[in-house]
Tab-separated table of N, CA, C and O in Angstrom:
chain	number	residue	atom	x	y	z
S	1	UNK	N	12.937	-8.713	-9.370
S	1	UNK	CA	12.464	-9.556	-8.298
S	1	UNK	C	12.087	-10.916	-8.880
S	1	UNK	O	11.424	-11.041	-9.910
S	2	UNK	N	12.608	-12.029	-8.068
S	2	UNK	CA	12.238	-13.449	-8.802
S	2	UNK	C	11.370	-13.735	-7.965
S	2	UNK	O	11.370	-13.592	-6.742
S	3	UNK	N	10.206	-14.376	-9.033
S	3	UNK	CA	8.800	-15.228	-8.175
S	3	UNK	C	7.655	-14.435	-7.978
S	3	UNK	O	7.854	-13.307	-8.430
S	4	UNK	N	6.533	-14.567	-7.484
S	4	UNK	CA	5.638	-13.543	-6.594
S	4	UNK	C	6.146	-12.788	-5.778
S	4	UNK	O	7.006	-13.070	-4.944
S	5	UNK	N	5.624	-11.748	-5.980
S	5	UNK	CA	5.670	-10.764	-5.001
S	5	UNK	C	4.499	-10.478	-3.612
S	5	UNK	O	3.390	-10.956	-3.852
S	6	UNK	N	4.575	-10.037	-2.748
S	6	UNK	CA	3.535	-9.875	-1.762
S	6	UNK	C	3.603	-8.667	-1.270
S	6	UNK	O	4.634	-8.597	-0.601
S	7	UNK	N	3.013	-7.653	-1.260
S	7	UNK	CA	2.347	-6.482	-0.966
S	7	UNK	C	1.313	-6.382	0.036
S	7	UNK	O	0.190	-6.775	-0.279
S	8	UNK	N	1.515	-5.910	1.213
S	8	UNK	CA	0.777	-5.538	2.226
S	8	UNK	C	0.326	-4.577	2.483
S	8	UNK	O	1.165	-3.953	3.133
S	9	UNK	N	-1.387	-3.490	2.262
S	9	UNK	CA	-1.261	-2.387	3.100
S	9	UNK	C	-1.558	-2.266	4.520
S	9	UNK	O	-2.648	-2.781	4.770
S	10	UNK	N	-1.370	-2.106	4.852
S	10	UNK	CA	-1.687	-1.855	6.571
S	10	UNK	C	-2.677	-1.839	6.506
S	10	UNK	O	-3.163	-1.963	5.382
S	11	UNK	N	-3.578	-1.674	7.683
S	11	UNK	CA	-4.541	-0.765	8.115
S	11	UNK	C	-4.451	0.845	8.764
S	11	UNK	O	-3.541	1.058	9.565
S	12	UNK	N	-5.211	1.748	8.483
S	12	UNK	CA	-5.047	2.845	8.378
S	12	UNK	C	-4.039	3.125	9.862
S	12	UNK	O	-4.692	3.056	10.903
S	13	UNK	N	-3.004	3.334	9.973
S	13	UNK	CA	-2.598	4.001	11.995
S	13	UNK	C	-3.748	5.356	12.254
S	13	UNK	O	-4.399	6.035	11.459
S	14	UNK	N	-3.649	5.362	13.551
S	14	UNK	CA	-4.590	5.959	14.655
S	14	UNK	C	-4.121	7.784	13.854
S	14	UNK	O	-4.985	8.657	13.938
S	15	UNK	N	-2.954	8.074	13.259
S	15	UNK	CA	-2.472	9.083	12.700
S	15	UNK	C	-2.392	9.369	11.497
S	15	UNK	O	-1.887	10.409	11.074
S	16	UNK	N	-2.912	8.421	10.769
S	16	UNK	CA	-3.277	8.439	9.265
S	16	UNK	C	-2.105	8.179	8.694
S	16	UNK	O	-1.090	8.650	9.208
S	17	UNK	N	-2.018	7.353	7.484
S	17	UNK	CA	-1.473	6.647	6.591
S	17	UNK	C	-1.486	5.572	7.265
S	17	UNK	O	-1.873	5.433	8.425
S	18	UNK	N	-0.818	4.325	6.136
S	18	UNK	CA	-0.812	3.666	6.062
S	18	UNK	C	0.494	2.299	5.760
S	18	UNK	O	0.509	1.841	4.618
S	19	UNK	N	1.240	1.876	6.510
S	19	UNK	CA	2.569	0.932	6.394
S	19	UNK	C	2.274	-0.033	5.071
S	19	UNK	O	1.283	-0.707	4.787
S	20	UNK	N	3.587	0.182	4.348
S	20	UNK	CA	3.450	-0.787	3.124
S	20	UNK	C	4.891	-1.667	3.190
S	20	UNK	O	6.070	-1.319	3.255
S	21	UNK	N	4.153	-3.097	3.136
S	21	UNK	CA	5.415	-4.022	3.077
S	21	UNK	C	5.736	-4.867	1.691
S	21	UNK	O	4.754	-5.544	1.388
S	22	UNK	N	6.346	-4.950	1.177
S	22	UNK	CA	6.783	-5.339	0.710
S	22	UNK	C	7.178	-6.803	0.613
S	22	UNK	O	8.000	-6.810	1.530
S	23	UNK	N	7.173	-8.095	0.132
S	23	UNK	CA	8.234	-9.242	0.452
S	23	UNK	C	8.943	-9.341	2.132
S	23	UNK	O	10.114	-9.599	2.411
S	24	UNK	N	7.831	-9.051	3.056
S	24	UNK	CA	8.307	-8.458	4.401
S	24	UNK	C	9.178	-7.436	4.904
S	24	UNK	O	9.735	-7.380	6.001
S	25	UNK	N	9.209	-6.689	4.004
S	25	UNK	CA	10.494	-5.109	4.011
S	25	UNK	C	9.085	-4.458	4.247
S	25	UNK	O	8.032	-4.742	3.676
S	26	UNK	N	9.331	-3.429	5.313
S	26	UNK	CA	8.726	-1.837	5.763
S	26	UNK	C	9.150	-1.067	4.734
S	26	UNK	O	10.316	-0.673	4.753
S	27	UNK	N	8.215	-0.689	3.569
S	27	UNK	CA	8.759	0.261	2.500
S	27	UNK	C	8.295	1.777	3.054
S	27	UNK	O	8.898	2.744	2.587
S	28	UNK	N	7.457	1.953	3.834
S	28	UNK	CA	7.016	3.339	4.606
S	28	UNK	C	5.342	3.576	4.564
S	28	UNK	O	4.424	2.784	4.344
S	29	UNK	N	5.354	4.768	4.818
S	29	UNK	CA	3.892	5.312	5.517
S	29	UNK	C	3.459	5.616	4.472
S	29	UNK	O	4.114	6.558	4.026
S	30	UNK	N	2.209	5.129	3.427
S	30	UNK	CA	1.747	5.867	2.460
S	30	UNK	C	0.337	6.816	2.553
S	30	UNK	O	-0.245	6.322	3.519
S	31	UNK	N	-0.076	7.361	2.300
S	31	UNK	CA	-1.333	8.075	2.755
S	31	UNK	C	-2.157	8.505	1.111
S	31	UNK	O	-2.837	9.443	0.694
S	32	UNK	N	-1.760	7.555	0.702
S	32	UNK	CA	-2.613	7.621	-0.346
S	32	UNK	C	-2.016	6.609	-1.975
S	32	UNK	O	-0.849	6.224	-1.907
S	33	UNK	N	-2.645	6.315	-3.035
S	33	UNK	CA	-2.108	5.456	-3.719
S	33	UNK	C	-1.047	5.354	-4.597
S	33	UNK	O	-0.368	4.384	-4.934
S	34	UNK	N	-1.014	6.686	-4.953
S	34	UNK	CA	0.441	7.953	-4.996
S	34	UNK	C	1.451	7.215	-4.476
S	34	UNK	O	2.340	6.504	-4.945
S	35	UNK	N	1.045	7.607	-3.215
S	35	UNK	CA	2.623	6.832	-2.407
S	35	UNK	C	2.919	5.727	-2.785
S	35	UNK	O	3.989	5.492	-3.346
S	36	UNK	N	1.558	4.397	-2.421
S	36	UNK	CA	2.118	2.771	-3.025
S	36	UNK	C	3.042	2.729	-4.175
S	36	UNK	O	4.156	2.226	-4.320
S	37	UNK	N	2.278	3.386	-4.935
S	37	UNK	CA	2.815	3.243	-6.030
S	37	UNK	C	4.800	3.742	-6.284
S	37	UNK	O	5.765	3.142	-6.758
S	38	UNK	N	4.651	4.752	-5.829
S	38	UNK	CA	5.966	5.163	-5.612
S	38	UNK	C	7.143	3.984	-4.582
S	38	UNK	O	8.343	3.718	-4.642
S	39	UNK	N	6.056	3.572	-3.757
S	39	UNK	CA	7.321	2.512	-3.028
S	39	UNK	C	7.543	1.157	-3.860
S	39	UNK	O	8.577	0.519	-3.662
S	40	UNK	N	6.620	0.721	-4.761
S	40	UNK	CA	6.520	-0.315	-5.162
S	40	UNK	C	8.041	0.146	-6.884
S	40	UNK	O	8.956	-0.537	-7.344
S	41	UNK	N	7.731	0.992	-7.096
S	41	UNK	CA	8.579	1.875	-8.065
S	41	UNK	C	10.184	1.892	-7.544
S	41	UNK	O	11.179	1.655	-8.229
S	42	UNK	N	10.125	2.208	-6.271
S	42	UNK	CA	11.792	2.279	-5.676
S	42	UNK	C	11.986	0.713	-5.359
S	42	UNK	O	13.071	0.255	-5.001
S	43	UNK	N	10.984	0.044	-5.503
S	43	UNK	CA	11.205	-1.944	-5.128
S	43	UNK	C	11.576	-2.242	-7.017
S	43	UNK	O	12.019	-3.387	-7.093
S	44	UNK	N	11.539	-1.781	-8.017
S	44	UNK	CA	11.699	-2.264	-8.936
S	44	UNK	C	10.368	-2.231	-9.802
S	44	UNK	O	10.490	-2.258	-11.027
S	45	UNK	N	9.357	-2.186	-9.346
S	45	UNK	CA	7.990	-2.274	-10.169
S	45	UNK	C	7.396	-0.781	-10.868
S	45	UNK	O	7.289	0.243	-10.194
S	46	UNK	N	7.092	-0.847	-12.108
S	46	UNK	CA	6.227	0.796	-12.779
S	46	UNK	C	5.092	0.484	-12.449
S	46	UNK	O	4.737	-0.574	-12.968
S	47	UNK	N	4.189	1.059	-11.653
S	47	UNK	CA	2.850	0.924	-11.035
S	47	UNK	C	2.333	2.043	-11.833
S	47	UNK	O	3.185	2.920	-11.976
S	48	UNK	N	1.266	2.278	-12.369
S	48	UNK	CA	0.521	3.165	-12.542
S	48	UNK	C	-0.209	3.387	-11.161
S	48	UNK	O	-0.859	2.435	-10.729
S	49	UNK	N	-0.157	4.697	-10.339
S	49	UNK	CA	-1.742	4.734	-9.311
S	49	UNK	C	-2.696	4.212	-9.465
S	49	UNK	O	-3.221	3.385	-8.720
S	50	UNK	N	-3.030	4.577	-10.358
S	50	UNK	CA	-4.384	4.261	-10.789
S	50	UNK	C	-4.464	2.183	-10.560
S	50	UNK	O	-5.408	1.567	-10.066
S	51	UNK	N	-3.704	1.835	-10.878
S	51	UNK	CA	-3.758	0.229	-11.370
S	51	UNK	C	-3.425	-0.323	-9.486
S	51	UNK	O	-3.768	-1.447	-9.119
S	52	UNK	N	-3.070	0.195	-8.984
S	52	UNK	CA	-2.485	-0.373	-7.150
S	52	UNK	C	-3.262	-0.825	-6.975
S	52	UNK	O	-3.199	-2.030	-6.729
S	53	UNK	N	-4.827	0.030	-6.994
S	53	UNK	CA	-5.708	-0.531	-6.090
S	53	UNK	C	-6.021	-1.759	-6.583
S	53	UNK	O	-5.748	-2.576	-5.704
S	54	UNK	N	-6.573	-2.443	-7.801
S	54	UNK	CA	-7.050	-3.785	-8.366
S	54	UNK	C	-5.343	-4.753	-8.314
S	54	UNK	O	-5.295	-5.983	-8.354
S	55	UNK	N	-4.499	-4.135	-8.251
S	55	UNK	CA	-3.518	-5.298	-8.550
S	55	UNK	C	-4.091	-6.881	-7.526
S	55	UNK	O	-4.522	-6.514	-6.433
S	56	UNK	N	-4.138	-8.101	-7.668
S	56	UNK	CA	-4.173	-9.221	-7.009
S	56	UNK	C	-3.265	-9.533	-6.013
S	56	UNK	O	-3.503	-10.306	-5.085
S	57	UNK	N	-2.200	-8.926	-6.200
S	57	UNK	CA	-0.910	-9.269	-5.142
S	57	UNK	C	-0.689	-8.303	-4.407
S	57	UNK	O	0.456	-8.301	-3.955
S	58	UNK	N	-1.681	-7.005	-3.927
S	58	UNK	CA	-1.913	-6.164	-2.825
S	58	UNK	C	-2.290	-6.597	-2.097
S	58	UNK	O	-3.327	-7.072	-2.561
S	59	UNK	N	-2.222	-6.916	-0.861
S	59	UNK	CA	-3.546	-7.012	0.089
S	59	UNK	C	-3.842	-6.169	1.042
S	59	UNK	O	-3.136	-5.955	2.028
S	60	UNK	N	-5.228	-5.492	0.715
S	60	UNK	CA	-5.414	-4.288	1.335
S	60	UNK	C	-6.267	-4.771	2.509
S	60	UNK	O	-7.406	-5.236	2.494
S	61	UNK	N	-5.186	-4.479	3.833
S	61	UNK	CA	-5.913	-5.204	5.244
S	61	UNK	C	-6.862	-4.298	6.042
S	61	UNK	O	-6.480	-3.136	5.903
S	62	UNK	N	-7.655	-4.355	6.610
S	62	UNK	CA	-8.264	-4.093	7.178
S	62	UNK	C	-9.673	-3.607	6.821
S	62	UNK	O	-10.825	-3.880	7.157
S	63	UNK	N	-8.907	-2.560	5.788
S	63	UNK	CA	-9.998	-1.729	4.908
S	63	UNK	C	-9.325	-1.591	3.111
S	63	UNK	O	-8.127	-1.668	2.840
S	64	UNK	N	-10.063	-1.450	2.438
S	64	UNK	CA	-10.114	-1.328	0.987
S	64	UNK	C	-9.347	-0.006	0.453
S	64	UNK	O	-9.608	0.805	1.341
S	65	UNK	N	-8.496	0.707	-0.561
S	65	UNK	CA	-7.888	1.466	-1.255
S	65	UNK	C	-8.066	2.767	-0.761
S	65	UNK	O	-7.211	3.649	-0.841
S	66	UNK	N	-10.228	3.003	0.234
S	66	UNK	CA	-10.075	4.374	-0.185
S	66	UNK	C	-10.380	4.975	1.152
S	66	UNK	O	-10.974	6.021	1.415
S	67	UNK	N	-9.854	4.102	1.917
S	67	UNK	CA	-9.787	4.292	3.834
S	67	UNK	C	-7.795	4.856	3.624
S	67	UNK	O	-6.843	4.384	3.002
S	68	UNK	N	-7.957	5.848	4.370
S	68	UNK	CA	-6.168	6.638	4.563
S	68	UNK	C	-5.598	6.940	6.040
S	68	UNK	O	-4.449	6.750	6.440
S	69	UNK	N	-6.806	7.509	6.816
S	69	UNK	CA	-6.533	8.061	7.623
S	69	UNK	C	-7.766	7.359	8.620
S	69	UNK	O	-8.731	6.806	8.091
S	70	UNK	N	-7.614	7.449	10.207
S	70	UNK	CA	-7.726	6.733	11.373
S	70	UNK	C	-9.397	7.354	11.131
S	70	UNK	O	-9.704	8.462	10.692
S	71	UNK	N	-10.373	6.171	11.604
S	71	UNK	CA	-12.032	6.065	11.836
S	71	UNK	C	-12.159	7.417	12.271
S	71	UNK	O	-11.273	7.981	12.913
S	72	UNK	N	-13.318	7.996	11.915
S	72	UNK	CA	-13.783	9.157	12.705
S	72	UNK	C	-15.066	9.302	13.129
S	72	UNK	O	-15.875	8.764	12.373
S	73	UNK	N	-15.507	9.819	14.031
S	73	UNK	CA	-16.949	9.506	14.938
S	73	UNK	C	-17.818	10.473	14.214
S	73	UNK	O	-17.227	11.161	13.381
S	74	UNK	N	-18.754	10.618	14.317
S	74	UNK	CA	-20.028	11.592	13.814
S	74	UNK	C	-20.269	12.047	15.091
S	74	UNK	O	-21.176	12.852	15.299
């Protein structure tokens, strides 16, 4: 990939996981950092899990790394 890259996570859907884009490509539903990592892997990049969440060129919308699945009430 030439240049920056841009990484989007969603915000959690009402059904849990989460849409990851890519350079504006829909790479799919991840439901955990496992997954990012794996889509960012089939885009060309070796992600460690562990390293997704701090990368700078994620941007984790709505909510932060360790929100997956849709709000739940008490």
């Amino acid at each position: 990939m030439a240049g920056p890259i841009r990484v989007i996570v969603h915000p959690p859907s009402p059904t849990g996981g989460r849409r990851v884009r890519v350079d504006g490509e829909i790479l799919g539903l991840a439901h955990n950092a496992v997954d990012v990592a794996e889509f960012l892997r089939r885009a060309g990049l070796e992600i460690d899990p562990v390293d997704v969440v701090d990368l700078p060129w994620v941007d984790w919308r709505g909510v932060g790394p360790e929100r997956w699945g849709p709000e739940t009430s008490s």
